[in-house]
mmCIF file of C-alpha atoms and ligand atoms in Angstrom:
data_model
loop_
_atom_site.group_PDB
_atom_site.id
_atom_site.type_symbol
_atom_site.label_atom_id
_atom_site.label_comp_id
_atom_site.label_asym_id
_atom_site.label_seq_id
_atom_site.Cartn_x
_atom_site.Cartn_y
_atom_site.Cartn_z
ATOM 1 C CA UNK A 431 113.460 115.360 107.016
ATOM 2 C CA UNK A 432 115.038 112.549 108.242
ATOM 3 C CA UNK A 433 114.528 109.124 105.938
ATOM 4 C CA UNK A 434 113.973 105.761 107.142
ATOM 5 C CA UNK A 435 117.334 104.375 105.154
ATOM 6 C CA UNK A 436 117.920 100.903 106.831
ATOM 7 C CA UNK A 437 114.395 99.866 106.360
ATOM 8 C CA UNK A 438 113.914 100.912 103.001
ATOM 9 C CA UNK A 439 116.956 99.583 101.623
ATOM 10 C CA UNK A 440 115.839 95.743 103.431
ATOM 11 C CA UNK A 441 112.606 96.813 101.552
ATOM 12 C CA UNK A 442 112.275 94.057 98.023
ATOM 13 C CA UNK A 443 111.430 96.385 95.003
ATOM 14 C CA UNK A 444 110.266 95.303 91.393
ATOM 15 C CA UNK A 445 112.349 96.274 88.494
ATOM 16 C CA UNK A 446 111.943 99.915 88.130
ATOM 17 C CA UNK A 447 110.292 100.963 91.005
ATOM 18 C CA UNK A 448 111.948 102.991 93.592
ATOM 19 C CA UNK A 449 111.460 104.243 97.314
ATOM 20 C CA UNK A 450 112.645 106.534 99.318
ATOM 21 C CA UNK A 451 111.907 107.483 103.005
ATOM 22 C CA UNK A 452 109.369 110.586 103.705
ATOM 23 C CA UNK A 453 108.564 109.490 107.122
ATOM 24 C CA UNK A 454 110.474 106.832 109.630
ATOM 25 C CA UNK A 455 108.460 104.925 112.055
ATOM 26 C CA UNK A 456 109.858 106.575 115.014
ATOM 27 C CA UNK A 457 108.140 110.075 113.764
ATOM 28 C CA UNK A 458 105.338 108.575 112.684
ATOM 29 C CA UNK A 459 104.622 106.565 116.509
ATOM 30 C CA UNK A 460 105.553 110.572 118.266
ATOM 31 C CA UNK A 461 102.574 112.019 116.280
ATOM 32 C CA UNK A 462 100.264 109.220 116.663
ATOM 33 C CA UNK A 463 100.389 108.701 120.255
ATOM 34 C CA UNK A 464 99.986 112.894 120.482
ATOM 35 C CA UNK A 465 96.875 112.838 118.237
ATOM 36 C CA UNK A 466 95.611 109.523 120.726
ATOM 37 C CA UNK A 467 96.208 112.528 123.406
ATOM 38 C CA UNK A 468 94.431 115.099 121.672
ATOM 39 C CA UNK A 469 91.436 112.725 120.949
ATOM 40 C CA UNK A 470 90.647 111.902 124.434
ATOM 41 C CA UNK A 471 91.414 115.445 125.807
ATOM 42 C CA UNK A 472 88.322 116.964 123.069
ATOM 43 C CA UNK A 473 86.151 114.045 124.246
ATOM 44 C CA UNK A 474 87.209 113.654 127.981
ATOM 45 C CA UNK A 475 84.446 111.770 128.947
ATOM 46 C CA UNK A 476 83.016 110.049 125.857
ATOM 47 C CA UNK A 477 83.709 106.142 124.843
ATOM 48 C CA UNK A 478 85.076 106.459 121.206
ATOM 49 C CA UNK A 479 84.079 104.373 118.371
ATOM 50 C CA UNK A 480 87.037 103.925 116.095
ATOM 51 C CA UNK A 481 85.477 103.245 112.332
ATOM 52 C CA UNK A 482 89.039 101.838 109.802
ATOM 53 C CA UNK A 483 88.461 102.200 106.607
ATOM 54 C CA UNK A 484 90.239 99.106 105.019
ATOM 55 C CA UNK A 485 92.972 98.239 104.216
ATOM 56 C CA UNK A 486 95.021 101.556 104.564
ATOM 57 C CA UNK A 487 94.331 102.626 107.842
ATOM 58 C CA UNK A 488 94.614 99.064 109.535
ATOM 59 C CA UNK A 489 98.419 100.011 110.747
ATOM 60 C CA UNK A 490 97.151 103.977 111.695
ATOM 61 C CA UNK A 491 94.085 102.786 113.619
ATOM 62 C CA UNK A 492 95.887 100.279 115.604
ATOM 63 C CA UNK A 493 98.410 102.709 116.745
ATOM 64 C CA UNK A 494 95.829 105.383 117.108
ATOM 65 C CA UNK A 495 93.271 102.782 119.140
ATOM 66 C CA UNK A 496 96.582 101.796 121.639
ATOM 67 C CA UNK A 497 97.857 105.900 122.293
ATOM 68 C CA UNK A 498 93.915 107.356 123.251
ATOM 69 C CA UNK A 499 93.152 106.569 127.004
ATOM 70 C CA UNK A 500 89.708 104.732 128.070
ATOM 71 C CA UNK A 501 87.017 103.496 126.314
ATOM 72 C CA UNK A 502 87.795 102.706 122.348
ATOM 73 C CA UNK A 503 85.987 100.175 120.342
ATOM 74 C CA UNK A 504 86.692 99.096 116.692
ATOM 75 C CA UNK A 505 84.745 99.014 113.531
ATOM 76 C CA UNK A 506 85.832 98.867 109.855
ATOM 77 C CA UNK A 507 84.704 99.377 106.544
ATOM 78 C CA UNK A 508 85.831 99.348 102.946
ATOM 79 C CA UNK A 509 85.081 100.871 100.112
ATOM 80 C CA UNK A 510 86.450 101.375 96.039
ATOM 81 C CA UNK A 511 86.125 102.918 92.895
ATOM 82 C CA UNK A 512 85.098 102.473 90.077
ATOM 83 C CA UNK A 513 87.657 102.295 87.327
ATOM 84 C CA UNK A 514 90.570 103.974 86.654
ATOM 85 C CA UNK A 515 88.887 107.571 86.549
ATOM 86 C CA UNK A 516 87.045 107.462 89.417
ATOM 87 C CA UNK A 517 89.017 109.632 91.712
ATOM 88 C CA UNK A 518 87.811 112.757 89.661
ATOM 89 C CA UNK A 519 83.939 111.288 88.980
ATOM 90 C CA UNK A 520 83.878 110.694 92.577
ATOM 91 C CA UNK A 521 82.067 107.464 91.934
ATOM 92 C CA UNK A 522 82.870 105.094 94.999
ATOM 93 C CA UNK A 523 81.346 102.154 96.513
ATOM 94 C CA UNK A 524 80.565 100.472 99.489
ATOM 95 C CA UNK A 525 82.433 96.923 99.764
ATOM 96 C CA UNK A 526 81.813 96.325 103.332
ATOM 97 C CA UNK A 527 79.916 98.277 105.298
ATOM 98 C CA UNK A 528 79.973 98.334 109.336
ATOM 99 C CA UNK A 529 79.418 95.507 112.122
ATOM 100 C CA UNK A 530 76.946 97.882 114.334
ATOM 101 C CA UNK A 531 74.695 100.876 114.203
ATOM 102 C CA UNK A 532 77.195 104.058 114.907
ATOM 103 C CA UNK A 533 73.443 105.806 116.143
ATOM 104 C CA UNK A 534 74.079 108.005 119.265
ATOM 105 C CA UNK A 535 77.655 107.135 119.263
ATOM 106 C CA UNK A 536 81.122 109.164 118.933
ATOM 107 C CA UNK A 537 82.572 108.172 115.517
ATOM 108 C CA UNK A 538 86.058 108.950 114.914
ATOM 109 C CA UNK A 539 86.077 107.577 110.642
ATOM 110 C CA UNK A 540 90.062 106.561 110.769
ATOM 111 C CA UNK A 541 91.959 107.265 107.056
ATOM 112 C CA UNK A 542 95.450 106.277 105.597
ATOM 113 C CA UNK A 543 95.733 109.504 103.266
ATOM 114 C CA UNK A 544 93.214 112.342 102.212
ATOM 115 C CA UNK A 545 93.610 112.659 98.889
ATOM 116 C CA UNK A 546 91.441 114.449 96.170
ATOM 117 C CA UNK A 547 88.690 113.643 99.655
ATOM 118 C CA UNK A 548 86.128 111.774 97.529
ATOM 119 C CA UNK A 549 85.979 108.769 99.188
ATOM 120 C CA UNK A 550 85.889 110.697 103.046
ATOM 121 C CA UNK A 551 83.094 112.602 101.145
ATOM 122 C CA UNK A 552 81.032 109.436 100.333
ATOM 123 C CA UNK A 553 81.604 107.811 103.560
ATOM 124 C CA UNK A 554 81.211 110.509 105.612
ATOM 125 C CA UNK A 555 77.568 111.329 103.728
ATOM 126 C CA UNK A 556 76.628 107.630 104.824
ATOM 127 C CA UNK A 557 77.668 108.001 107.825
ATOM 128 C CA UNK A 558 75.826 111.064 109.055
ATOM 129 C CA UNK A 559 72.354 109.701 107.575
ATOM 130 C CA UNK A 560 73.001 106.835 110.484
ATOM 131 C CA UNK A 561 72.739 110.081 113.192
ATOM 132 C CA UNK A 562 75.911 109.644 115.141
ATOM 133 C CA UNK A 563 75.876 112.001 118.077
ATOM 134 C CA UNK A 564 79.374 113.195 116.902
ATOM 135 C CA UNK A 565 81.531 112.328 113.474
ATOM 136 C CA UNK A 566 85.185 113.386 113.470
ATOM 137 C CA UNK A 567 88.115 112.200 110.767
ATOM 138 C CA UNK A 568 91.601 111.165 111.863
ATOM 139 C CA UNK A 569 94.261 111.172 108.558
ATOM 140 C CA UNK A 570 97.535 109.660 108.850
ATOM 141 C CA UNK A 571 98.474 111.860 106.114
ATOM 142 C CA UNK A 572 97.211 114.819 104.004
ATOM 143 C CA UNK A 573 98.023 115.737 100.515
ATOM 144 C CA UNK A 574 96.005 119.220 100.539
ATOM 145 C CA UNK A 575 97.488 119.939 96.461
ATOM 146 C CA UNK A 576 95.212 117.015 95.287
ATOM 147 C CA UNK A 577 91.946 117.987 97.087
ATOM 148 C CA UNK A 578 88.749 118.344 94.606
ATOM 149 C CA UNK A 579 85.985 117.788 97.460
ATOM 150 C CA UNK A 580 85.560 120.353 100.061
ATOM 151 C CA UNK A 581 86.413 117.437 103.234
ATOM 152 C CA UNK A 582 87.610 118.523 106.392
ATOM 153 C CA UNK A 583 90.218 116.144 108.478
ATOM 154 C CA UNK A 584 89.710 117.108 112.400
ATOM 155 C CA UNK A 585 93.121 115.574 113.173
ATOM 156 C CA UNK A 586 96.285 115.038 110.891
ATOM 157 C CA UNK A 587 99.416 113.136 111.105
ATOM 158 C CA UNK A 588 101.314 114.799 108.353
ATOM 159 C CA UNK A 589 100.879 117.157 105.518
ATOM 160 C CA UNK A 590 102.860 116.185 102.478
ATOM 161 C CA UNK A 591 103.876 117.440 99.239
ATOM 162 C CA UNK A 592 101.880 115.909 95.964
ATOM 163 C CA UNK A 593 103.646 112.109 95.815
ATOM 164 C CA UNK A 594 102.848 109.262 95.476
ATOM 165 C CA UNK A 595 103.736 107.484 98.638
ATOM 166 C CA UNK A 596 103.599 103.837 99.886
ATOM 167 C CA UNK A 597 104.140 102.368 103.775
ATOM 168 C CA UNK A 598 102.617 102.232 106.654
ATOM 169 C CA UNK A 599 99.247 100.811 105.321
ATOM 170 C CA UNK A 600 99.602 102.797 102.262
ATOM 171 C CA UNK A 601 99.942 100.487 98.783
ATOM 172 C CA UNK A 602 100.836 100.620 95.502
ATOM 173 C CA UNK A 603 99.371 97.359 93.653
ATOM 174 C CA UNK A 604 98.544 95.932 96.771
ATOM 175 C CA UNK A 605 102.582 96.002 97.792
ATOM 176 C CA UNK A 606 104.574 97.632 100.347
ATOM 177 C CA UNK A 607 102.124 98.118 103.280
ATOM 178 C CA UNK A 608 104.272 96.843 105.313
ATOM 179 C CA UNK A 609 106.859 99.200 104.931
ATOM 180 C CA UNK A 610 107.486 100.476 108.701
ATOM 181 C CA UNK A 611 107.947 104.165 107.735
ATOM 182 C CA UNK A 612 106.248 105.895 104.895
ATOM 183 C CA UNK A 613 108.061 105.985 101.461
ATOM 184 C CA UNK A 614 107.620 108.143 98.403
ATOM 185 C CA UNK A 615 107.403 105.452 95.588
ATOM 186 C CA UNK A 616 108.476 106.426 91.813
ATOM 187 C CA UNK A 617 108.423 104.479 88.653
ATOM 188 C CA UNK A 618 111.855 103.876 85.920
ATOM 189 C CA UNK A 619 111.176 102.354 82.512
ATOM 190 C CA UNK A 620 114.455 101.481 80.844
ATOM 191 C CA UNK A 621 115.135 104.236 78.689
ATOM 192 C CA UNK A 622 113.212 106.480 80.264
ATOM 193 C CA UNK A 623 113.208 109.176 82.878
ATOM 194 C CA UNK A 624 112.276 108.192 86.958
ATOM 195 C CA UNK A 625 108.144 109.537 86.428
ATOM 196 C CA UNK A 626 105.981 109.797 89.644
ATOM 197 C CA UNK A 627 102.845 107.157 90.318
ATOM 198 C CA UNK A 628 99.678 108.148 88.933
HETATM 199 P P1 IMP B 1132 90.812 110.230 97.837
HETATM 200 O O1 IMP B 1132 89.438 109.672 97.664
HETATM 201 O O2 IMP B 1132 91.374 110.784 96.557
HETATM 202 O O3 IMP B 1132 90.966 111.187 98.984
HETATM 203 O O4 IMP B 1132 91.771 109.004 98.059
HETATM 204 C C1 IMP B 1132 91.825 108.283 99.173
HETATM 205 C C2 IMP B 1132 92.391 106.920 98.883
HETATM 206 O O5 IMP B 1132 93.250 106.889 97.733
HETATM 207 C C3 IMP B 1132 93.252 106.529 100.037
HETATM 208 O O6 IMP B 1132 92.505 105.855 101.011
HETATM 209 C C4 IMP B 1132 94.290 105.648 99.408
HETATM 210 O O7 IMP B 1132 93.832 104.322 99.345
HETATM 211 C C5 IMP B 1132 94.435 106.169 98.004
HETATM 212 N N1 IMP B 1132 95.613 107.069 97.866
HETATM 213 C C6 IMP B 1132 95.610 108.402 97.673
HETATM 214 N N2 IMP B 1132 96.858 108.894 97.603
HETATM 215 C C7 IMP B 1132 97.684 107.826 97.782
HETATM 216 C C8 IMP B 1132 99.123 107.681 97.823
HETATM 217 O O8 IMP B 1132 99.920 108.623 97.709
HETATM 218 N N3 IMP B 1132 99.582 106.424 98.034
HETATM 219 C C9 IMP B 1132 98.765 105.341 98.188
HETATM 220 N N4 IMP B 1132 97.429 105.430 98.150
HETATM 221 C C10 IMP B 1132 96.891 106.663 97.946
HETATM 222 MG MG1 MG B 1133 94.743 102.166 98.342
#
């Protein structure tokens, strides 16, 4: 796979943390714009509502919004979990929830990563008690090894192996979002070996 080297390398990093490129920009832009295609060739004739989920998919959706022909609008919402443990309890909460009602409409629920699927599991049960006339999911990325709820994505940028991985929208501590390509991110202590995230 080819690695986004010049970028990465411009890229600050903290003292023992490390990336390397999974996924350059140019790639990632290709598959985007063909998954905009795909969207608007299942639902020729249907104006789209676009829902974010915040903050990750900020960079996807915009792409995603800009590469499906006619009528797109934009929502977001946000959610988190609780704690530490929360991505096996499957306890997540609503932070912000969306501008309008999604009732009647086509809702495609935009995602950085599926991951273990909880939170696309919570969201997507919230969603469906608001009776949109469709619901679809668009991942920028799947990591199918982690998955502990049974969530479907309808279209996917990438599968990728089980790292941790940073860019793109994706964070670790808040940091390296902006990275223009997506990065597998490991951690160094001095004195120790390089361990993945998590
Ligand atoms: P899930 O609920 O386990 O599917 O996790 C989804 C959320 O966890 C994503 O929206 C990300 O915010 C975060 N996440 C999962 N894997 C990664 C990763 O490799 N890098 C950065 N964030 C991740
Ligand atoms: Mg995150």
């Amino acid at each position: 796979m080819a690695t986004t080297k010049k970028t990465i390398q411009s890229t600050p990093t903290r003292p023992g943390e490390k990336v390397r490129g999974l996924i350059t920009r140019a790639r990632i832009h290709r598959r985007i714009l063909e998954i905009g295609k795909q969207i608007r060739a299942d639902f020729p004739d249907e104006p789209l509502l676009l829902v974010g989920v915040l903050k990750g998919a900020v960079f996807f959706l915009a792409d995603l919004a800009r590469g499906i022909p006619g009528e797109v609008s934009l929502d977001f919402i946000a959610v988190s979990s609780y704690g530490k443990d929360t991505k096996t309890s499957g306890q997540v909460r609503l932070t912000k929830d969306l501008d309008a009602s999604i009732e009647g409409r086509t809702v495609i629920v935009v995602e950085d990563i599926l991951d273990t699927g909880m939170t696309l599991q919570y969201l997507l049960r919230i969603l469906e008690q608001r009776k949109p006339k469709r619901l679809r999911v668009a991942v920028l990325l799947d990591k199918p090894e982690r998955r502990v709820a049974a969530v479907h994505a309808d279209y996917v940028g990438f599968t990728i192996p089980n790292e941790f991985v940073v860019g793109f929208g994706l964070d670790y501590a808040e940091r390296y979002r902006n990275l223009q390509g997506v990065a597998v991110l490991t951690l160094k202590t001095p004195g120790k070996a390089e361990k993945p995230v998590r």
